[in-house]
PDB file of C-alpha atoms and ligand atoms in Angstrom:
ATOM      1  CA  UNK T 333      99.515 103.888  80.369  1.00 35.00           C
ATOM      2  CA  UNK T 334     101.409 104.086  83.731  1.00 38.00           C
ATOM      3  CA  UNK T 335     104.339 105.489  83.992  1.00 39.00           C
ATOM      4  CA  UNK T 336     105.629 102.863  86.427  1.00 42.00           C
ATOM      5  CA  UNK T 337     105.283  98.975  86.725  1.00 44.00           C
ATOM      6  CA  UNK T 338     102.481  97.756  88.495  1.00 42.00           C
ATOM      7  CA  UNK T 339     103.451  95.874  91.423  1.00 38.00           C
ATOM      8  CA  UNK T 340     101.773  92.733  92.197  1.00 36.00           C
ATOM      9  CA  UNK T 341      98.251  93.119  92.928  1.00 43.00           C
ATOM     10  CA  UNK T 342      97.516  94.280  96.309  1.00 54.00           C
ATOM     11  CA  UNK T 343     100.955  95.415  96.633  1.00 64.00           C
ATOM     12  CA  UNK T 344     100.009  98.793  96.603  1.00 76.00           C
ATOM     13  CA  UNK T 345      97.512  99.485  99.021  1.00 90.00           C
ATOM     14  CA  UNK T 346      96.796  98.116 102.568  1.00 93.00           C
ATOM     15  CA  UNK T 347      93.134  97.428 103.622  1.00 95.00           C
ATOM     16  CA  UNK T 348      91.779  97.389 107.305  1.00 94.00           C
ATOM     17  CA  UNK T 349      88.488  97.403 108.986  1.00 96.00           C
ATOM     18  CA  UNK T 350      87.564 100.841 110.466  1.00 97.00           C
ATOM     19  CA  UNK T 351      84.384 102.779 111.685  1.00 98.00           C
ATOM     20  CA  UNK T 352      83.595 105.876 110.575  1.00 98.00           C
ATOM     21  CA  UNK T 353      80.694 107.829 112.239  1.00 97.00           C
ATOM     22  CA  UNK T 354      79.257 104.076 113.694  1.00 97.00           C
ATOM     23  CA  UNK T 355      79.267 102.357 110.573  1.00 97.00           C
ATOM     24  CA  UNK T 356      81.371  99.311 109.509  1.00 97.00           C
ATOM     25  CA  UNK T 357      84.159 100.624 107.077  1.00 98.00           C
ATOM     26  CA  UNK T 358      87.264 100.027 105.574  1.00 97.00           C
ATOM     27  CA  UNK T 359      90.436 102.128 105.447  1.00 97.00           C
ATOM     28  CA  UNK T 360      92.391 101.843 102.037  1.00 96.00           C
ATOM     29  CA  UNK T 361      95.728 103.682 102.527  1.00 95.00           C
ATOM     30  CA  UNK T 362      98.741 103.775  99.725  1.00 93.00           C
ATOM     31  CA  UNK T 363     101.928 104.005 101.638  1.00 88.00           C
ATOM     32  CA  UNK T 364     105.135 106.106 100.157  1.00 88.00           C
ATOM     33  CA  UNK T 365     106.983 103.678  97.795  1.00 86.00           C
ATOM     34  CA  UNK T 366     110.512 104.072  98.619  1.00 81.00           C
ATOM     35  CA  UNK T 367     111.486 103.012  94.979  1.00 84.00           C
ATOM     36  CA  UNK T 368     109.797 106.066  93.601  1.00 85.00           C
ATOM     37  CA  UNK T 369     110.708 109.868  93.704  1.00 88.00           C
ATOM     38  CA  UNK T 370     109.048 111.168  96.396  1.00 89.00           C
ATOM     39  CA  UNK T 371     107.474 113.514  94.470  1.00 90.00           C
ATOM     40  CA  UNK T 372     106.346 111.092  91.488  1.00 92.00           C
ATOM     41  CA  UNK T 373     105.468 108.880  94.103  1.00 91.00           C
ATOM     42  CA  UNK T 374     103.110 111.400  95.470  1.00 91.00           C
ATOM     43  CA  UNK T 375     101.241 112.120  92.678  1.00 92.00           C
ATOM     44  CA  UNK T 376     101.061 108.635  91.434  1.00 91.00           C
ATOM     45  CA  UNK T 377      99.267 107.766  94.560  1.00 93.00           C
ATOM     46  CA  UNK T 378      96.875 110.616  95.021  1.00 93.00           C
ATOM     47  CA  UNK T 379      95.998 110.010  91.095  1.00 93.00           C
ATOM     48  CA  UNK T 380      94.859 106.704  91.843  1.00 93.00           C
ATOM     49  CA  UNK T 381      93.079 107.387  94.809  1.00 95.00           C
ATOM     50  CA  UNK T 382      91.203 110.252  93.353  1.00 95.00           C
ATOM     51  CA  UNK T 383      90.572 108.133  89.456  1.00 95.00           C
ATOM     52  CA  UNK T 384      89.460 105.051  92.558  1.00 97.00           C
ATOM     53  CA  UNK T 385      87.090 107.643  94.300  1.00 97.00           C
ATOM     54  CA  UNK T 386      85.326 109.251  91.051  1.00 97.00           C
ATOM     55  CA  UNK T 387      84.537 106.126  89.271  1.00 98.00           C
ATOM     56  CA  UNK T 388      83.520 104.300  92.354  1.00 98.00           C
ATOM     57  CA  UNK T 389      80.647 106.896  91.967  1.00 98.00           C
ATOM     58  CA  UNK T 390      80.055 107.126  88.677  1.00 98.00           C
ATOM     59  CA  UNK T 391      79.801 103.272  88.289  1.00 98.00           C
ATOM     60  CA  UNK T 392      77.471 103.229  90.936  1.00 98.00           C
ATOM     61  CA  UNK T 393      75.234 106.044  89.477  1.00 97.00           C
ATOM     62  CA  UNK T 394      74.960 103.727  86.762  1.00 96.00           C
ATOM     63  CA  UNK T 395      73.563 101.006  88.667  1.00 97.00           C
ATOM     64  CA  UNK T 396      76.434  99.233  88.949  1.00 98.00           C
ATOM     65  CA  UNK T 397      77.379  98.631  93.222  1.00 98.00           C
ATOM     66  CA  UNK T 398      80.409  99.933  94.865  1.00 98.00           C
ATOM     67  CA  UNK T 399      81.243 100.257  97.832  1.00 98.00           C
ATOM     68  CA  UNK T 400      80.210 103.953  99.243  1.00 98.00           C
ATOM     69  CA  UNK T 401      82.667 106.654  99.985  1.00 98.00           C
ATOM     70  CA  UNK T 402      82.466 107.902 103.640  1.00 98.00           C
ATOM     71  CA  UNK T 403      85.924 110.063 103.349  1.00 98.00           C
ATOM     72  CA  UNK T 404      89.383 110.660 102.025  1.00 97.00           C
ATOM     73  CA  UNK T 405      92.504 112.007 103.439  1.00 95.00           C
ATOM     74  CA  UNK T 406      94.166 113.449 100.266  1.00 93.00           C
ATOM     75  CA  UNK T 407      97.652 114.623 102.309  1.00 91.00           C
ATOM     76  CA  UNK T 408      97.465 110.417 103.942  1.00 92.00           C
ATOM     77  CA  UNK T 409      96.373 108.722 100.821  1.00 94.00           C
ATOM     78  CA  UNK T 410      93.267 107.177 102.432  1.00 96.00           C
ATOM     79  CA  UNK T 411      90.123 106.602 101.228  1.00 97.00           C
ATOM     80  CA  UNK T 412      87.290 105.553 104.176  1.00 98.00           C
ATOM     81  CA  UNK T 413      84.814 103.420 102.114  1.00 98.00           C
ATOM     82  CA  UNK T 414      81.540 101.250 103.109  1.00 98.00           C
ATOM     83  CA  UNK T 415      82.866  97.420 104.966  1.00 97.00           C
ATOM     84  CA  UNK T 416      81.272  95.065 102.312  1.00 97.00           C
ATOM     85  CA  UNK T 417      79.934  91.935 104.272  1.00 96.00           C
ATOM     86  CA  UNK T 418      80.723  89.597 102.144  1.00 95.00           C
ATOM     87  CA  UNK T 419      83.676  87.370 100.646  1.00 95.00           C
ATOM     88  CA  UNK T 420      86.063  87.828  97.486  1.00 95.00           C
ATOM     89  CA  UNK T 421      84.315  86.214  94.520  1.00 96.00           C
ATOM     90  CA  UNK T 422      88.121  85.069  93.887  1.00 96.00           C
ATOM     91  CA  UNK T 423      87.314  82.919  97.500  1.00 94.00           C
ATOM     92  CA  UNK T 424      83.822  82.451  97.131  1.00 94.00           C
ATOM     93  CA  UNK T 425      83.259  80.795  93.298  1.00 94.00           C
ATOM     94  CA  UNK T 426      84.730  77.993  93.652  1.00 86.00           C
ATOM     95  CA  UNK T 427      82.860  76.267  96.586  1.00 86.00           C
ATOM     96  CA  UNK T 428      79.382  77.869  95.782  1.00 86.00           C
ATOM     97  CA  UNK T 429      76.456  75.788  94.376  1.00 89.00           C
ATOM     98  CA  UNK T 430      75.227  78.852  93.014  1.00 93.00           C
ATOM     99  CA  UNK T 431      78.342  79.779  90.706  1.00 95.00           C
ATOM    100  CA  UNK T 432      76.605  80.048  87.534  1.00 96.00           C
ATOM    101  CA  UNK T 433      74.157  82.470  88.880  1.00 97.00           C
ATOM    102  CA  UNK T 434      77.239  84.830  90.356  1.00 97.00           C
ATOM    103  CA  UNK T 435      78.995  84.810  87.532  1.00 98.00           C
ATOM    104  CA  UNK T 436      75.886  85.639  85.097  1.00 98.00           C
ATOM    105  CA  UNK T 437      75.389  88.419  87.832  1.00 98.00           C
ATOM    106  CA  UNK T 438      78.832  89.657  87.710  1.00 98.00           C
ATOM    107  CA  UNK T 439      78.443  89.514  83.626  1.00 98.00           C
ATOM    108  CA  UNK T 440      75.470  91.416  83.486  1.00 98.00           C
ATOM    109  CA  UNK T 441      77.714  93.909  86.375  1.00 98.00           C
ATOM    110  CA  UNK T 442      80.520  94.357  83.815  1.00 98.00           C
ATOM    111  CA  UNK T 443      77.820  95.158  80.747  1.00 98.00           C
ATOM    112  CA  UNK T 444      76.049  98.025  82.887  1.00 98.00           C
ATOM    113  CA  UNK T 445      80.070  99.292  83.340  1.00 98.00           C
ATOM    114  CA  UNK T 446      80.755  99.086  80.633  1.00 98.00           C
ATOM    115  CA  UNK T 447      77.756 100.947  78.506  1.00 98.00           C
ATOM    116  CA  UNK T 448      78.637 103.555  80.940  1.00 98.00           C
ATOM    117  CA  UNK T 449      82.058 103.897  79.479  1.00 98.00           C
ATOM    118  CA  UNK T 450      83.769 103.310  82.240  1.00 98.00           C
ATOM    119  CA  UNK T 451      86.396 100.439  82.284  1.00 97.00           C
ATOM    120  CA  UNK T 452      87.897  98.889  85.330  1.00 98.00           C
ATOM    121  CA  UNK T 453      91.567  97.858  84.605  1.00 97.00           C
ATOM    122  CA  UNK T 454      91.918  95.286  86.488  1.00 96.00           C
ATOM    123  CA  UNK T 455      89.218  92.625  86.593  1.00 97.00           C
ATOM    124  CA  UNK T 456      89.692  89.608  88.573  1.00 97.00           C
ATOM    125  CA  UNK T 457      87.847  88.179  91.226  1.00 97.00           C
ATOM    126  CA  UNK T 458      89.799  89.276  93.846  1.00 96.00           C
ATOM    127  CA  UNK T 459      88.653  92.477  92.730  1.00 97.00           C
ATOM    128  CA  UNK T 460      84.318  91.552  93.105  1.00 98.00           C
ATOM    129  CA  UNK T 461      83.142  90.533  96.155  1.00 97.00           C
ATOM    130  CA  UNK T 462      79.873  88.400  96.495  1.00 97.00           C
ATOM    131  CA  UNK T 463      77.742  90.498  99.374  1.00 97.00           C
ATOM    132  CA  UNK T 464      76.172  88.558 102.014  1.00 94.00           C
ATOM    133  CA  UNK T 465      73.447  89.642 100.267  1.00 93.00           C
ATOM    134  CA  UNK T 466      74.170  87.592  97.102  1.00 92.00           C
ATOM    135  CA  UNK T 467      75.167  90.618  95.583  1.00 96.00           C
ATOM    136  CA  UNK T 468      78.002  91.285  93.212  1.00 98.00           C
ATOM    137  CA  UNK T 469      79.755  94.624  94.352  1.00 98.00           C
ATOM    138  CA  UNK T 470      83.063  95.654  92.177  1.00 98.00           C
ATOM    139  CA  UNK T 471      85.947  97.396  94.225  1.00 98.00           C
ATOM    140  CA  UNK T 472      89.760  98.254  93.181  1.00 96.00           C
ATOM    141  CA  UNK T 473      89.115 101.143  90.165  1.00 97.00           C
ATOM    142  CA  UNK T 474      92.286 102.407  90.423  1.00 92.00           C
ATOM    143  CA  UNK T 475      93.463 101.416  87.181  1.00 93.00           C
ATOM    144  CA  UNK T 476      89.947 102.259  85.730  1.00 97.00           C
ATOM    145  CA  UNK T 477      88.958 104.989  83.156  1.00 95.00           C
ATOM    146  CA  UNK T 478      86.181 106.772  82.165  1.00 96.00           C
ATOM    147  CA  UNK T 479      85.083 107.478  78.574  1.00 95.00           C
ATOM    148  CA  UNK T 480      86.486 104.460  78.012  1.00 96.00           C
ATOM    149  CA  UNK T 481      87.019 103.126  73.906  1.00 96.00           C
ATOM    150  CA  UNK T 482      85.881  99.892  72.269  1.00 96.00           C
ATOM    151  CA  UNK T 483      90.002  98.829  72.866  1.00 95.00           C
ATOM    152  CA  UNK T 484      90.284 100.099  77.036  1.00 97.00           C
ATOM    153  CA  UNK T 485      86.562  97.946  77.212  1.00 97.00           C
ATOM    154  CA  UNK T 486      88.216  94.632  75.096  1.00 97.00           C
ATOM    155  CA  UNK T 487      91.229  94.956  76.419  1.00 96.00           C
ATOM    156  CA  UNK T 488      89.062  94.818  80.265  1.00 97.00           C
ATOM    157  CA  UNK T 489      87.415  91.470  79.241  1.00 97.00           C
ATOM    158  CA  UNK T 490      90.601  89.605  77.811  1.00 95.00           C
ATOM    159  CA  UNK T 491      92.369  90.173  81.061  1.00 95.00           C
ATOM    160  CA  UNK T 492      88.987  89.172  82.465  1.00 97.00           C
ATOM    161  CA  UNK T 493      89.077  86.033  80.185  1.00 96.00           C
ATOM    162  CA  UNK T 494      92.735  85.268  81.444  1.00 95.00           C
ATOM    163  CA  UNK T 495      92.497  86.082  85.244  1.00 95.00           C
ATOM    164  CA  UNK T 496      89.383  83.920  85.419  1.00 97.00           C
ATOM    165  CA  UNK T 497      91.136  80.831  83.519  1.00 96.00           C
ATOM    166  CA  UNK T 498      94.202  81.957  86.132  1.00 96.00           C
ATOM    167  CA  UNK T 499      92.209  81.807  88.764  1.00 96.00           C
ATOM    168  CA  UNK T 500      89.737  78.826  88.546  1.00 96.00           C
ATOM    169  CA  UNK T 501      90.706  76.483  86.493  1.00 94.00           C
ATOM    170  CA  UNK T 502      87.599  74.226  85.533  1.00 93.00           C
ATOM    171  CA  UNK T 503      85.222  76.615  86.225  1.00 96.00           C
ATOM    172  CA  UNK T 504      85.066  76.717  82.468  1.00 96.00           C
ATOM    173  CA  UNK T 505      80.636  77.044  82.305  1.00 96.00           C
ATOM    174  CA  UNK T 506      81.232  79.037  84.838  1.00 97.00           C
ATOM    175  CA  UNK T 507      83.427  81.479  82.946  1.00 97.00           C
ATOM    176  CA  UNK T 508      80.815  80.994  79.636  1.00 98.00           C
ATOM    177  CA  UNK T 509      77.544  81.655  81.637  1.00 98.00           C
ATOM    178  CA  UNK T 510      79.546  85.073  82.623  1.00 98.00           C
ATOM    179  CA  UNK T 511      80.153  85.626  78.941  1.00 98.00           C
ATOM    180  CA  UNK T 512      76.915  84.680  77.953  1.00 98.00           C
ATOM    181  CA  UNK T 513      74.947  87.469  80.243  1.00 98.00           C
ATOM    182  CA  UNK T 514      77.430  90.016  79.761  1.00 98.00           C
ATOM    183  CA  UNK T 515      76.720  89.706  75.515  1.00 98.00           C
ATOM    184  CA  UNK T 516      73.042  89.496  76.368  1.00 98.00           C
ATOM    185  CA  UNK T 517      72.648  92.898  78.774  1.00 98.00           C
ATOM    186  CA  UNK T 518      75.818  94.586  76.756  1.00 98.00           C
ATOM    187  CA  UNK T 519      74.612  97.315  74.084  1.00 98.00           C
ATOM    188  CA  UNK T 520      76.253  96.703  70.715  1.00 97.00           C
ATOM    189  CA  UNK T 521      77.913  92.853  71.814  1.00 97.00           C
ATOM    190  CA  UNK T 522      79.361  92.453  68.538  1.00 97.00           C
ATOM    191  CA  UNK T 523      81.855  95.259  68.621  1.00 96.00           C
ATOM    192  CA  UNK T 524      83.233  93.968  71.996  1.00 97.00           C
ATOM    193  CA  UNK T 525      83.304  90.479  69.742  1.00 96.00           C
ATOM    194  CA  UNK T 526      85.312  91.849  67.347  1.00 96.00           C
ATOM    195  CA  UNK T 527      87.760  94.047  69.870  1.00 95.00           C
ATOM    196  CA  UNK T 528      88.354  90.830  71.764  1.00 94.00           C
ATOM    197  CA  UNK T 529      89.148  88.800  68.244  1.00 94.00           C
ATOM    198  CA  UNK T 530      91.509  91.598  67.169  1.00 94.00           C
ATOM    199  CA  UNK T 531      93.244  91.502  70.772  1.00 91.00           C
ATOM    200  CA  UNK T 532      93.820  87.675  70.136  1.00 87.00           C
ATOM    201  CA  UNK T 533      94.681  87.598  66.760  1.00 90.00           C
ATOM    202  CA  UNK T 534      97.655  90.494  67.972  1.00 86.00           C
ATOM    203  CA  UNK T 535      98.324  87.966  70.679  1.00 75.00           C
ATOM    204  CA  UNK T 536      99.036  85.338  68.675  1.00 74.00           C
ATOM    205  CA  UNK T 537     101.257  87.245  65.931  1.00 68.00           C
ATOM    206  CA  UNK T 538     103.400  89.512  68.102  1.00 59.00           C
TER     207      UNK T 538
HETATM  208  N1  LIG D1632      84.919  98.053 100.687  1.00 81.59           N
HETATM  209  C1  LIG D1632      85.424  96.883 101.071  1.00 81.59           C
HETATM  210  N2  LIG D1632      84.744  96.071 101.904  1.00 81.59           N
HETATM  211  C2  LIG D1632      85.253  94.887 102.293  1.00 81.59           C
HETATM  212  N3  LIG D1632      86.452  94.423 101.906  1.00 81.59           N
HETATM  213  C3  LIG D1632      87.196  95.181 101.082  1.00 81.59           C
HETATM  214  C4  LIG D1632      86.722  96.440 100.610  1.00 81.59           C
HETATM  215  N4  LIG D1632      87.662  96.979  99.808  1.00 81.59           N
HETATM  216  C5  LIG D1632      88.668  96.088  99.772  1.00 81.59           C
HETATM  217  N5  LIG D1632      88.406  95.009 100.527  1.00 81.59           N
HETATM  218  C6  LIG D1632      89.280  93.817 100.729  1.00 81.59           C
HETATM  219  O1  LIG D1632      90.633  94.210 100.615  1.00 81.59           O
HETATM  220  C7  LIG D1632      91.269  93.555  99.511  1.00 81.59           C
HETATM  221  C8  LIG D1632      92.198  94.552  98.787  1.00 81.59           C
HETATM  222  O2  LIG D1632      91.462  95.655  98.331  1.00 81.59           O
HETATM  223  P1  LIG D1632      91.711  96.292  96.890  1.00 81.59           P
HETATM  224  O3  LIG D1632      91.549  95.247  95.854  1.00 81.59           O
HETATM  225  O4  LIG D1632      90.887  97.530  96.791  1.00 81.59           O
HETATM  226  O5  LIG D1632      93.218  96.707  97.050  1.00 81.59           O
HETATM  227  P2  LIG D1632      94.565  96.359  96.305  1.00 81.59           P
HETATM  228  O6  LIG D1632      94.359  95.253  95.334  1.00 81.59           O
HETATM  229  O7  LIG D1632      95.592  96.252  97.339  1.00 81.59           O
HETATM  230  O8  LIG D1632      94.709  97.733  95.639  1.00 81.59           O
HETATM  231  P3  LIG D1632      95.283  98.397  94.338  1.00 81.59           P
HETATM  232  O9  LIG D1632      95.208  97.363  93.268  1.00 81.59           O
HETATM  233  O10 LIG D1632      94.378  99.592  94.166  1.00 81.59           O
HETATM  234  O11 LIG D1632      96.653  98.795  94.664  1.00 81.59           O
HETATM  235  C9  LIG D1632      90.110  93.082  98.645  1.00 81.59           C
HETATM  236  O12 LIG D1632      90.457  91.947  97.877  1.00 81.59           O
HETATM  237  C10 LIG D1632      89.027  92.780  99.659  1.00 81.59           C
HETATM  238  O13 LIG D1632      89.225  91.489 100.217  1.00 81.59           O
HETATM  239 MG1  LIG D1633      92.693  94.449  94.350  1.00 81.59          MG
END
């Protein structure tokens, strides 16, 4: 786990559009938190940056899209990625006629992470973005791990379960047409089943 709490999201990092070498990017820089030991606060941003940079790649060596990395500034905490045309799913869902194609797209996106063993950490739809393209292209790993465990993937898809509820409210098929193609493309469905029963049941109880 962290060793600090998490503020809210997209408290931590500042996003603006850039270029780099002609193309359309964006800049993600983590300022100094001033509530943190300088040097603790150091290292907890360069972690994330660096855990943000690697599985960025590795999830989209296994098919999954990110956005590319053009560059990072390790001393500034910035990471220069690929500008995704495109709107926040978080934005997008809710007015599109097409919603129960996205979100079986984005289901059958979290599967492929998944059987790669990577988890994300923090999946909400302010945290996909729907390409112009049509698209689904996943951004904000830095809470992500790799090798992940049948707990770190169940534990991804009940906060999935509640941001989305959170989030859009009556976009209930919606949410189950998600669901649905992520247990159809997802290798071994049942254990995720189980995980996610488990993590309700302790829920419940505690
Ligand atoms: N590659 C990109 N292309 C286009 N827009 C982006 C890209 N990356 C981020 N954004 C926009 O910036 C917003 C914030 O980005 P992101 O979710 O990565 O940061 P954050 O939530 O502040 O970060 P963190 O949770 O890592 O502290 C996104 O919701 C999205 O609208
Ligand atoms: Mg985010």
């Amino acid at each position: 786990m962290d060793t600090d709490n998490r503020p809210a999201v997209g408290a931590e990092a500042t996003v603006f559009e850039t270029a780099f070498l002609g193309r359309d990017a964006v800049a993600k820089v983590r300022s100094p938190k001033g509530y943190r030991h300088p040097d603790l606060d150091a290292s907890i941003r360069r972690a994330r940056m660096r855990n943000e940079v690697r599985l960025m790649r590795d999830a989209r060596r296994a098919g999954v899209r990110t956005p590319v990395v053009y560059d990072v500034d390790v001393e500034k905490c910035t990471v220069i990625m690929e500008r995704i045309e495109g709107e926040k799913l978080k934005d997008a869902l809710d007015s599109s006629d097409l919603s129960l194609a996205i979100c079986a797209a984005v289901g059958r996106a979290v599967a492929a992470l998944h059987d790669a063993g990577i988890c994300h950490g923090d999946l909400t739809t302010s945290n996909m973005m729907l390409a112009a393209d049509g698209g689904i292209c996943l951004i904000d790993f830095s809470m992500g791990k790799s090798a992940a465990t049948a707990e770190d993937i169940g534990v991804d898809i009940g906060l999935l379960e509640r941001a989305f509820a959170s989030a859009h409210p009556g976009l209930e098929r919606q949410y189950a047409a998600l669901i649905d193609a992520y247990m159809k493309k997802k290798k071994r469905p049942e254990e995720v089943l189980k995980k996610l029963e488990e993590i309700r049941n302790r829920g419940r109880y505690t």
